[in-house]
């Protein structure tokens, strides 16, 4: 009888040798006459254990990792096909504390199913949400999403149901669904993981969105740096068309919907929804003035629902389980779950999906295990390169949109990057200004010019001392309130949080030396 093994095939696992390990397992099994079947899945998100090999046993899947090709023969000799102990043995995968502590809704199938098997997808609850959505009208779909409390997972936190209802009610014979998969924040990888590990959930969510707003066409916009995700999605779209999910009749209904993947060149500003729309139209990606909002005049001037990948991927579970089920997770106005990404100098990097309300300290110290090198944590940046830096004194902050705003931060795309006590926060502040200068679309003066002036001011701190810090603060105010979009507007968050929480790094260096 063939034993089933599972090895991730997403970009994260491949980058540390998963393909080579899978080939080595197949080769050793063949030499030993062992009957095995290797299933390539998405990653479970336990990145410190990749490449991880799971073995299906009567008790459940047993995990081994991180596995190298040199380990494979000894694993076979130790009896890993029966789940026997080994130094790389971690017991039942579902019992690993990092995974067991999660509330996996959006990522329920990631790492479990074959990403390109519709049969696997259906067997694990796939398409139940779409079937439920097809049974009601467009308004009821929007109402249910509103009732669930789902907010934009790309960082803005705008209520998804309200956005959909606005597009639904907007006049026009043609409307569009656009999924923003231009994931460019440092320390973020949830969009890539779900696209590579469970592409059908994104497709299903896009179809439901199309039915809700009256759109028959959708575009998923991603970046050229995601070749694995692009390949998986394009294959999944072909399979979805053959199965009748996409096309003139969705699952035999009166609703038509089709979609395609569009690839951008990787400009960070194209993560902003209006710059993304310009890029989709074949123009240079520049931020548009608002109003009009994309919900009224978006792609090709037509009403458009622009949503982040995770927002869209969260929709099927709302219709499968019910709005109340989803809303029961979270706190305050932040409902449901959020896939939080732990990166940087952290012992257990990876993706951790949990309901809103878990504290920053729990995420960094309890889930992430503190720093990888054992040094004290000095700062964590939450929300990408434009996110604020939080010191350990703020680790009691719950992971919640409003709670982070109250502390001068933002959740953004829920990426957490950990820094130990050797980090130079002045250098980090300068990097934020430099990043803004490089990535600016150049359309507005505060962002285009202010970011360059910001670098110059930081470089003058050793000469001008406190006067330079005061000027930097004034400049950040101009950037925050005068920029056309969040790229310039949010640059003040990392800079001023560094100044506020780590003032000792913004004094003259010679004073520190004395």
Coordinates of C-alpha atoms in Angstrom, one line a residue:
X1 CA 0.0 0.0 0.0
X2 CA 1.4 3.4 -1.0
X3 CA 2.2 5.9 1.8
X4 CA 1.3 9.5 1.1
X5 CA 3.9 12.2 1.8
X6 CA 3.4 15.9 1.6
X7 CA 6.0 18.5 0.6
X8 CA 5.3 22.2 0.0
X9 CA 5.9 23.5 -3.4
X10 CA 5.3 27.3 -2.8
X11 CA 8.1 29.8 -3.4
X12 CA 9.1 30.0 0.3
X13 CA 9.6 26.3 0.6
X14 CA 11.3 26.0 -2.8
X15 CA 13.7 28.8 -1.8
X16 CA 15.2 26.5 0.9
X17 CA 15.3 23.4 -1.2
X18 CA 11.9 21.7 -1.0
X19 CA 12.1 20.5 -4.7
X20 CA 15.5 18.9 -4.1
X21 CA 14.2 17.2 -0.9
X22 CA 11.1 15.9 -2.7
X23 CA 13.3 14.5 -5.5
X24 CA 15.6 12.9 -2.9
X25 CA 12.7 11.2 -1.1
X26 CA 11.4 9.8 -4.4
X27 CA 14.8 8.5 -5.3
X28 CA 15.5 6.8 -2.0
X29 CA 12.0 5.3 -1.9
X30 CA 12.6 3.9 -5.4
X31 CA 16.0 2.4 -4.4
X32 CA 14.4 0.8 -1.3
X33 CA 11.3 -0.5 -3.1
X34 CA 9.0 1.6 -0.9
X35 CA 5.6 2.6 -2.4
X36 CA 5.0 6.2 -1.8
X37 CA 3.0 9.1 -3.3
X38 CA 4.3 12.6 -2.9
X39 CA 1.7 15.3 -2.9
X40 CA 3.0 18.8 -3.4
X41 CA 1.0 21.3 -1.3
X42 CA 1.1 24.9 -0.3
X43 CA 3.1 25.7 2.8
X44 CA 1.7 25.4 6.2
X45 CA 3.5 28.6 7.1
X46 CA 5.9 27.1 9.6
X47 CA 8.8 28.6 7.8
X48 CA 11.5 27.6 10.3
X49 CA 10.7 24.0 9.6
X50 CA 10.9 24.2 5.8
X51 CA 11.6 22.1 3.9
X52 CA 9.0 20.1 5.9
X53 CA 8.0 16.6 5.0
X54 CA 4.7 15.2 6.3
X55 CA 3.8 11.6 6.4
X56 CA 0.2 10.4 6.5
X57 CA -0.3 7.8 9.3
X58 CA -3.4 6.3 10.9
X59 CA -3.1 8.9 13.7
X60 CA -2.7 11.8 11.3
X61 CA 0.1 13.6 9.5
X62 CA 3.5 13.5 11.2
X63 CA 6.0 16.3 10.5
X64 CA 9.7 16.1 9.9
X65 CA 11.8 19.2 9.3
X66 CA 13.8 21.1 8.3
X67 CA 14.8 18.2 6.0
X68 CA 17.9 18.3 3.7
X69 CA 18.7 15.8 1.0
X70 CA 21.4 14.4 3.3
X71 CA 18.8 13.6 5.9
X72 CA 16.5 11.5 3.6
X73 CA 18.2 8.1 3.8
X74 CA 18.5 8.3 7.6
X75 CA 14.8 9.2 7.8
X76 CA 13.9 6.1 5.8
X77 CA 16.1 4.0 8.0
X78 CA 14.5 5.4 11.1
X79 CA 11.1 4.4 9.9
X80 CA 9.7 7.8 9.1
X81 CA 7.2 6.3 6.7
X82 CA 5.5 4.9 9.8
X83 CA 5.9 8.2 11.7
X84 CA 8.7 6.8 13.9
X85 CA 10.9 9.2 16.1
X86 CA 13.9 11.0 14.6
X87 CA 15.8 14.1 15.6
X88 CA 13.8 16.0 12.9
X89 CA 10.5 14.5 14.1
X90 CA 7.9 17.0 15.4
X91 CA 5.0 14.7 16.1
X92 CA 1.5 15.3 14.6
X93 CA 1.6 18.4 12.5
X94 CA -1.7 19.7 13.9
X95 CA -0.3 19.5 17.4
X96 CA 2.8 21.7 16.8
X97 CA 2.1 24.6 19.1
X98 CA 2.6 27.3 16.4
X99 CA -0.1 25.7 14.3
X100 CA -2.4 24.4 17.1
X101 CA -2.8 27.9 18.5
X102 CA -4.2 29.3 15.3
X103 CA -7.7 29.9 14.1
X104 CA -7.4 29.0 10.5
X105 CA -10.3 30.2 8.4
X106 CA -8.9 31.8 5.3
X107 CA -5.9 29.4 5.3
X108 CA -7.8 26.3 6.3
X109 CA -6.7 24.3 3.3
X110 CA -3.2 25.8 2.8
X111 CA -0.6 23.1 3.2
X112 CA -3.3 20.4 3.3
X113 CA -4.6 20.1 -0.2
X114 CA -3.1 19.9 -3.7
X115 CA -3.4 23.5 -4.9
X116 CA -4.5 22.4 -8.4
X117 CA -6.9 19.7 -7.4
X118 CA -10.6 20.8 -7.6
X119 CA -11.5 17.5 -6.1
X120 CA -9.3 18.2 -3.1
X121 CA -10.8 21.7 -2.9
X122 CA -14.3 20.4 -2.8
X123 CA -13.5 17.7 -0.4
X124 CA -12.3 20.3 2.1
X125 CA -15.3 22.6 1.9
X126 CA -14.5 24.4 -1.3
X127 CA -17.4 25.9 -3.4
X128 CA -19.9 25.6 -0.6
X129 CA -19.7 29.4 -0.1
X130 CA -20.3 30.0 -3.8
X131 CA -23.2 27.7 -3.9
X132 CA -24.7 29.5 -0.9
X133 CA -24.1 32.9 -2.6
X134 CA -25.8 31.7 -5.8
X135 CA -29.0 31.0 -3.8
X136 CA -29.5 34.6 -2.8
X137 CA -29.6 38.0 -4.7
X138 CA -26.8 40.5 -5.0
X139 CA -28.1 42.8 -2.2
X140 CA -28.3 39.8 0.2
X141 CA -24.7 38.9 -0.6
X142 CA -23.5 42.5 0.2
X143 CA -25.6 42.5 3.3
X144 CA -24.1 39.3 4.6
X145 CA -20.5 40.5 4.0
X146 CA -21.4 43.7 5.8
X147 CA -22.9 41.7 8.7
X148 CA -19.7 39.6 8.9
X149 CA -17.7 42.7 9.7
X150 CA -15.1 41.9 7.1
X151 CA -12.8 44.9 6.4
X152 CA -10.1 45.4 3.8
X153 CA -7.1 43.2 4.7
X154 CA -4.7 45.2 2.5
X155 CA -4.3 47.8 5.3
X156 CA -7.0 50.4 4.9
X157 CA -9.5 48.4 6.9
X158 CA -12.5 49.8 4.9
X159 CA -15.7 47.7 5.3
X160 CA -15.8 45.3 2.4
X161 CA -19.6 45.0 2.3
X162 CA -20.0 48.8 2.1
X163 CA -17.6 49.0 -0.8
X164 CA -19.4 46.2 -2.7
X165 CA -22.8 47.8 -2.1
X166 CA -21.6 51.1 -3.4
X167 CA -20.4 49.4 -6.6
X168 CA -23.6 47.4 -6.9
X169 CA -25.7 50.6 -6.7
X170 CA -23.5 52.6 -9.1
X171 CA -25.1 53.0 -12.5
X172 CA -23.4 51.6 -15.5
X173 CA -23.7 48.6 -18.0
X174 CA -20.2 47.3 -17.2
X175 CA -18.5 46.8 -13.8
X176 CA -15.3 45.1 -12.8
X177 CA -13.7 43.1 -10.0
X178 CA -10.0 43.9 -9.4
X179 CA -7.9 42.0 -6.9
X180 CA -4.9 43.8 -5.6
X181 CA -2.2 41.1 -5.3
X182 CA 0.7 43.6 -5.7
X183 CA 2.2 42.5 -2.3
X184 CA 5.2 44.7 -1.9
X185 CA 5.6 45.3 1.9
X186 CA 8.7 44.0 3.6
X187 CA 7.9 41.0 5.8
X188 CA 4.7 40.1 4.1
X189 CA 3.9 36.9 2.2
X190 CA 0.3 36.0 2.9
X191 CA -1.0 36.9 -0.5
X192 CA 1.7 34.9 -2.2
X193 CA 1.1 31.9 0.1
X194 CA -2.7 31.8 -0.5
X195 CA -2.3 32.2 -4.3
X196 CA 0.2 29.4 -4.5
X197 CA -1.3 27.2 -1.8
X198 CA -5.1 27.6 -2.4
X199 CA -5.7 29.4 -5.6
X200 CA -9.3 28.2 -6.0
X201 CA -10.4 30.1 -2.8
X202 CA -9.3 33.4 -4.5
X203 CA -11.2 32.4 -7.7
X204 CA -14.3 31.5 -5.7
X205 CA -14.1 34.8 -3.8
X206 CA -13.8 36.8 -7.0
X207 CA -16.8 35.0 -8.5
X208 CA -18.9 35.8 -5.4
X209 CA -17.7 39.4 -5.6
X210 CA -18.7 39.6 -9.3
X211 CA -22.2 38.3 -8.5
X212 CA -22.6 40.8 -5.7
X213 CA -21.7 43.9 -7.7
X214 CA -23.0 42.8 -11.1
X215 CA -19.6 42.3 -12.8
X216 CA -18.8 39.6 -15.3
X217 CA -15.1 40.3 -15.6
X218 CA -12.3 40.2 -13.0
X219 CA -8.6 41.0 -13.0
X220 CA -6.0 39.8 -10.5
X221 CA -3.1 42.2 -10.6
X222 CA 0.2 40.9 -9.2
X223 CA 3.9 41.5 -9.6
X224 CA 6.5 40.0 -11.8
X225 CA 8.5 38.9 -8.8
X226 CA 5.8 36.2 -8.1
X227 CA 6.4 33.7 -11.0
X228 CA 5.2 30.8 -8.9
X229 CA 1.9 32.4 -7.9
X230 CA 1.3 33.5 -11.5
X231 CA 1.9 30.0 -12.9
X232 CA -0.4 28.4 -10.2
X233 CA -3.2 30.9 -10.7
X234 CA -3.1 30.6 -14.5
X235 CA -3.4 26.8 -14.3
X236 CA -6.2 27.1 -11.7
X237 CA -8.1 29.5 -14.0
X238 CA -7.9 27.0 -16.9
X239 CA -9.2 24.2 -14.6
X240 CA -12.0 26.4 -13.2
X241 CA -13.2 27.2 -16.7
X242 CA -13.2 23.5 -17.6
X243 CA -15.2 22.7 -14.5
X244 CA -17.8 25.4 -15.3
X245 CA -16.8 27.7 -12.4
X246 CA -15.8 30.5 -14.9
X247 CA -17.5 31.3 -18.1
X248 CA -20.9 32.2 -19.4
X249 CA -22.7 30.1 -16.7
X250 CA -21.2 29.9 -13.2
X251 CA -22.0 26.4 -11.9
X252 CA -25.0 26.2 -14.4
X253 CA -26.5 29.5 -13.1
X254 CA -27.6 32.6 -14.9
X255 CA -24.5 34.4 -13.8
X256 CA -21.5 34.9 -16.0
X257 CA -18.0 35.6 -14.8
X258 CA -14.5 35.2 -16.1
X259 CA -11.1 36.5 -15.0
X260 CA -7.5 36.8 -15.9
X261 CA -4.1 37.5 -14.3
X262 CA -2.3 40.7 -15.1
X263 CA 1.4 41.2 -14.2
X264 CA 3.0 44.5 -13.2
X265 CA 6.6 45.4 -13.2
X266 CA 6.9 45.6 -9.4
X267 CA 6.5 49.3 -8.6
X268 CA 5.5 49.7 -5.0
X269 CA 3.2 52.6 -5.7
X270 CA 1.0 50.2 -7.8
X271 CA -0.1 48.7 -4.6
X272 CA -2.2 51.9 -4.2
X273 CA -5.6 51.1 -5.8
X274 CA -5.7 54.0 -8.3
X275 CA -2.1 53.6 -9.5
X276 CA -2.9 49.9 -9.9
X277 CA -5.9 50.8 -12.1
X278 CA -3.7 53.0 -14.3
X279 CA -1.2 50.2 -14.7
X280 CA -4.0 47.8 -15.6
X281 CA -5.1 50.2 -18.3
X282 CA -1.6 50.1 -19.8
X283 CA -0.5 53.5 -18.4
X284 CA 2.3 54.5 -16.1
X285 CA 1.2 53.7 -12.5
X286 CA 0.4 57.0 -10.9
X287 CA -1.9 57.9 -8.1
X288 CA -5.2 59.4 -9.2
X289 CA -6.9 62.2 -7.3
X290 CA -10.0 61.2 -5.4
X291 CA -12.9 61.7 -5.9
X292 CA -14.1 60.1 -8.0
X293 CA -13.7 56.8 -6.1
X294 CA -13.0 53.6 -8.0
X295 CA -16.4 52.4 -6.8
X296 CA -17.9 55.0 -9.1
X297 CA -15.2 55.4 -11.8
X298 CA -12.5 52.8 -11.6
X299 CA -11.1 50.5 -14.3
X300 CA -11.7 52.0 -17.8
X301 CA -13.9 54.6 -16.0
X302 CA -16.4 52.0 -14.9
X303 CA -17.6 51.1 -11.3
X304 CA -15.0 48.8 -9.8
X305 CA -14.5 46.9 -6.6
X306 CA -10.8 46.8 -5.7
X307 CA -10.0 44.4 -2.9
X308 CA -6.9 42.8 -1.4
X309 CA -6.3 39.1 -1.9
X310 CA -6.9 38.1 1.7
X311 CA -10.2 40.1 1.7
X312 CA -11.4 38.2 -1.3
X313 CA -10.1 34.8 0.0
X314 CA -12.0 35.4 3.3
X315 CA -15.4 35.7 1.5
X316 CA -16.0 32.0 0.8
X317 CA -15.8 31.0 4.5
X318 CA -18.3 33.7 5.3
X319 CA -20.9 32.2 3.0
X320 CA -19.9 28.6 3.9
X321 CA -20.1 29.1 7.7
X322 CA -22.3 32.2 8.0
X323 CA -21.7 35.8 8.8
X324 CA -22.2 35.3 12.5
X325 CA -19.6 32.6 12.6
X326 CA -17.0 34.8 11.1
X327 CA -18.0 37.9 13.2
X328 CA -17.5 35.9 16.4
X329 CA -13.8 36.1 15.9
X330 CA -12.0 39.3 16.7
X331 CA -12.6 42.3 18.9
X332 CA -14.3 45.8 18.6
X333 CA -14.7 46.8 15.0
X334 CA -12.0 44.3 13.8
X335 CA -13.9 41.1 13.1
X336 CA -12.8 37.8 11.8
X337 CA -9.2 36.5 11.5
X338 CA -6.0 38.0 10.2
X339 CA -3.1 36.1 8.7
X340 CA -0.2 37.7 10.6
X341 CA 3.3 37.3 9.1
X342 CA 6.3 37.0 11.5
X343 CA 9.7 37.9 9.9
X344 CA 13.0 39.5 10.6
X345 CA 15.1 38.4 13.6
X346 CA 12.6 36.0 15.1
X347 CA 13.0 32.4 16.2
X348 CA 9.8 31.1 14.6
X349 CA 9.1 33.0 11.4
X350 CA 6.0 32.2 9.5
X351 CA 2.3 32.8 9.0
X352 CA 0.0 32.8 12.0
X353 CA -3.7 33.2 11.5
X354 CA -5.6 34.4 14.5
X355 CA -8.7 36.5 15.5
X356 CA -8.1 40.2 16.1
X357 CA -7.3 40.9 19.7
X358 CA -4.1 38.9 20.3
X359 CA -1.5 41.3 21.7
X360 CA 1.7 42.3 19.9
X361 CA 3.8 40.8 22.8
X362 CA 2.0 37.5 22.5
X363 CA 2.8 37.4 18.8
X364 CA 6.5 38.4 19.1
X365 CA 7.4 36.5 22.3
X366 CA 5.0 33.6 22.8
X367 CA 4.3 32.7 19.1
X368 CA 7.5 34.0 17.5
X369 CA 9.7 32.9 20.4
X370 CA 11.6 36.2 20.6
X371 CA 14.7 36.9 18.6
X372 CA 16.5 34.1 16.6
X373 CA 19.9 35.0 18.1
X374 CA 18.6 35.3 21.7
X375 CA 19.3 39.1 22.0
X376 CA 16.6 41.3 23.5
X377 CA 13.9 42.7 21.2
X378 CA 14.4 46.4 20.7
X379 CA 11.7 47.2 18.1
X380 CA 9.2 45.6 15.8
X381 CA 7.8 47.2 12.7
X382 CA 4.2 46.4 11.9
X383 CA 2.6 47.1 8.6
X384 CA 5.5 47.1 6.1
X385 CA 8.1 49.7 5.3
X386 CA 5.7 52.5 6.1
X387 CA 4.6 51.0 9.4
X388 CA 5.4 52.4 12.8
X389 CA 8.1 51.0 15.1
X390 CA 6.8 49.7 18.4
X391 CA 9.1 49.2 21.4
X392 CA 8.5 46.4 24.0
X393 CA 6.7 49.0 26.2
X394 CA 3.8 48.9 23.7
X395 CA 3.7 45.1 23.4
X396 CA 0.4 45.1 25.3
X397 CA -1.3 46.7 22.3
X398 CA -4.0 44.3 20.9
X399 CA -3.8 43.5 17.2
X400 CA -6.8 45.7 16.2
X401 CA -7.1 48.5 13.7
X402 CA -8.3 51.1 16.2
X403 CA -5.9 50.1 18.9
X404 CA -2.9 50.5 16.6
X405 CA -4.2 53.8 15.4
X406 CA -4.5 55.0 19.0
X407 CA -0.8 54.1 19.5
X408 CA 0.4 55.9 16.4
X409 CA 0.7 52.8 14.3
X410 CA -1.1 50.8 11.6
X411 CA -1.7 47.2 11.0
X412 CA -1.3 47.5 7.2
X413 CA -0.9 44.1 5.6
X414 CA -0.1 42.5 9.0
X415 CA 3.6 42.0 8.5
X416 CA 5.7 42.0 11.7
X417 CA 9.4 42.5 11.4
X418 CA 11.5 42.0 14.5
X419 CA 14.7 43.8 15.4
X420 CA 17.1 43.1 18.2
X421 CA 18.9 45.6 20.4
X422 CA 21.7 46.2 17.9
X423 CA 19.4 48.0 15.4
X424 CA 20.2 51.7 14.6
X425 CA 16.8 53.4 14.6
X426 CA 18.1 56.5 12.9
X427 CA 19.3 54.4 10.0
X428 CA 15.8 52.8 9.9
X429 CA 14.2 56.2 9.8
X430 CA 16.5 57.3 6.9
X431 CA 15.6 54.1 5.1
X432 CA 11.9 55.0 5.3
X433 CA 12.6 58.3 3.6
X434 CA 14.9 56.7 1.0
X435 CA 12.3 54.0 0.3
X436 CA 9.7 56.7 -0.3
X437 CA 12.0 58.7 -2.6
X438 CA 12.8 55.7 -4.7
X439 CA 9.2 54.4 -4.9
X440 CA 7.4 57.7 -5.3
X441 CA 5.4 58.0 -8.6
X442 CA 6.5 61.7 -8.6
X443 CA 3.0 63.1 -9.0
X444 CA 2.9 65.2 -5.8
X445 CA 5.5 67.5 -4.3
X446 CA 5.4 66.4 -0.6
X447 CA 6.3 62.8 -1.5
X448 CA 8.6 63.4 -4.4
X449 CA 10.6 66.3 -2.8
X450 CA 9.9 65.8 0.9
X451 CA 11.3 62.3 1.0
X452 CA 14.7 63.5 -0.5
X453 CA 14.8 66.4 2.0
X454 CA 14.0 64.0 4.8
X455 CA 17.2 62.0 4.0
X456 CA 19.2 65.2 4.0
X457 CA 17.8 66.3 7.3
X458 CA 18.5 63.0 9.0
X459 CA 22.1 63.1 7.6
X460 CA 22.5 66.6 9.3
X461 CA 21.5 65.5 12.8
X462 CA 25.2 65.1 13.9
X463 CA 25.8 68.7 12.8
X464 CA 22.6 70.4 13.7
X465 CA 21.4 68.3 16.6
X466 CA 17.9 69.0 18.0
X467 CA 17.2 71.6 15.3
X468 CA 17.4 68.9 12.7
X469 CA 15.0 66.7 14.6
X470 CA 12.5 69.5 14.9
X471 CA 12.7 70.2 11.2
X472 CA 12.3 66.4 10.5
X473 CA 9.1 66.5 12.6
X474 CA 7.7 69.4 10.6
X475 CA 8.6 67.7 7.3
X476 CA 6.8 64.6 8.4
X477 CA 3.7 66.6 9.1
X478 CA 3.8 68.0 5.6
X479 CA 4.3 64.5 4.1
X480 CA 1.5 63.1 6.2
X481 CA -1.2 65.7 5.4
X482 CA 0.0 67.0 2.0
X483 CA 0.7 63.8 0.0
X484 CA -1.7 62.5 -2.6
X485 CA -1.6 58.9 -1.3
X486 CA -0.5 56.8 1.5
X487 CA 3.1 56.3 0.2
X488 CA 4.0 59.8 1.2
X489 CA 1.4 60.1 3.9
X490 CA 2.5 57.0 5.8
X491 CA 6.3 57.6 5.6
X492 CA 5.9 59.7 8.7
X493 CA 4.9 56.6 10.7
X494 CA 8.2 54.8 10.8
X495 CA 10.2 58.1 11.0
X496 CA 8.3 59.7 13.8
X497 CA 7.8 56.5 15.8
X498 CA 11.5 56.0 15.7
X499 CA 12.1 59.5 16.9
X500 CA 9.4 59.2 19.6
X501 CA 10.3 55.8 21.0
X502 CA 14.1 55.8 20.5
X503 CA 15.2 59.4 21.0
X504 CA 18.7 58.4 22.0
X505 CA 19.4 57.4 18.4
X506 CA 18.6 60.9 17.2
X507 CA 21.2 62.8 19.2
X508 CA 24.7 63.8 18.0
X509 CA 26.9 60.7 17.8
X510 CA 29.9 62.5 19.3
X511 CA 27.7 63.2 22.4
X512 CA 26.9 59.5 22.7
X513 CA 30.6 58.7 22.4
X514 CA 31.5 61.2 25.2

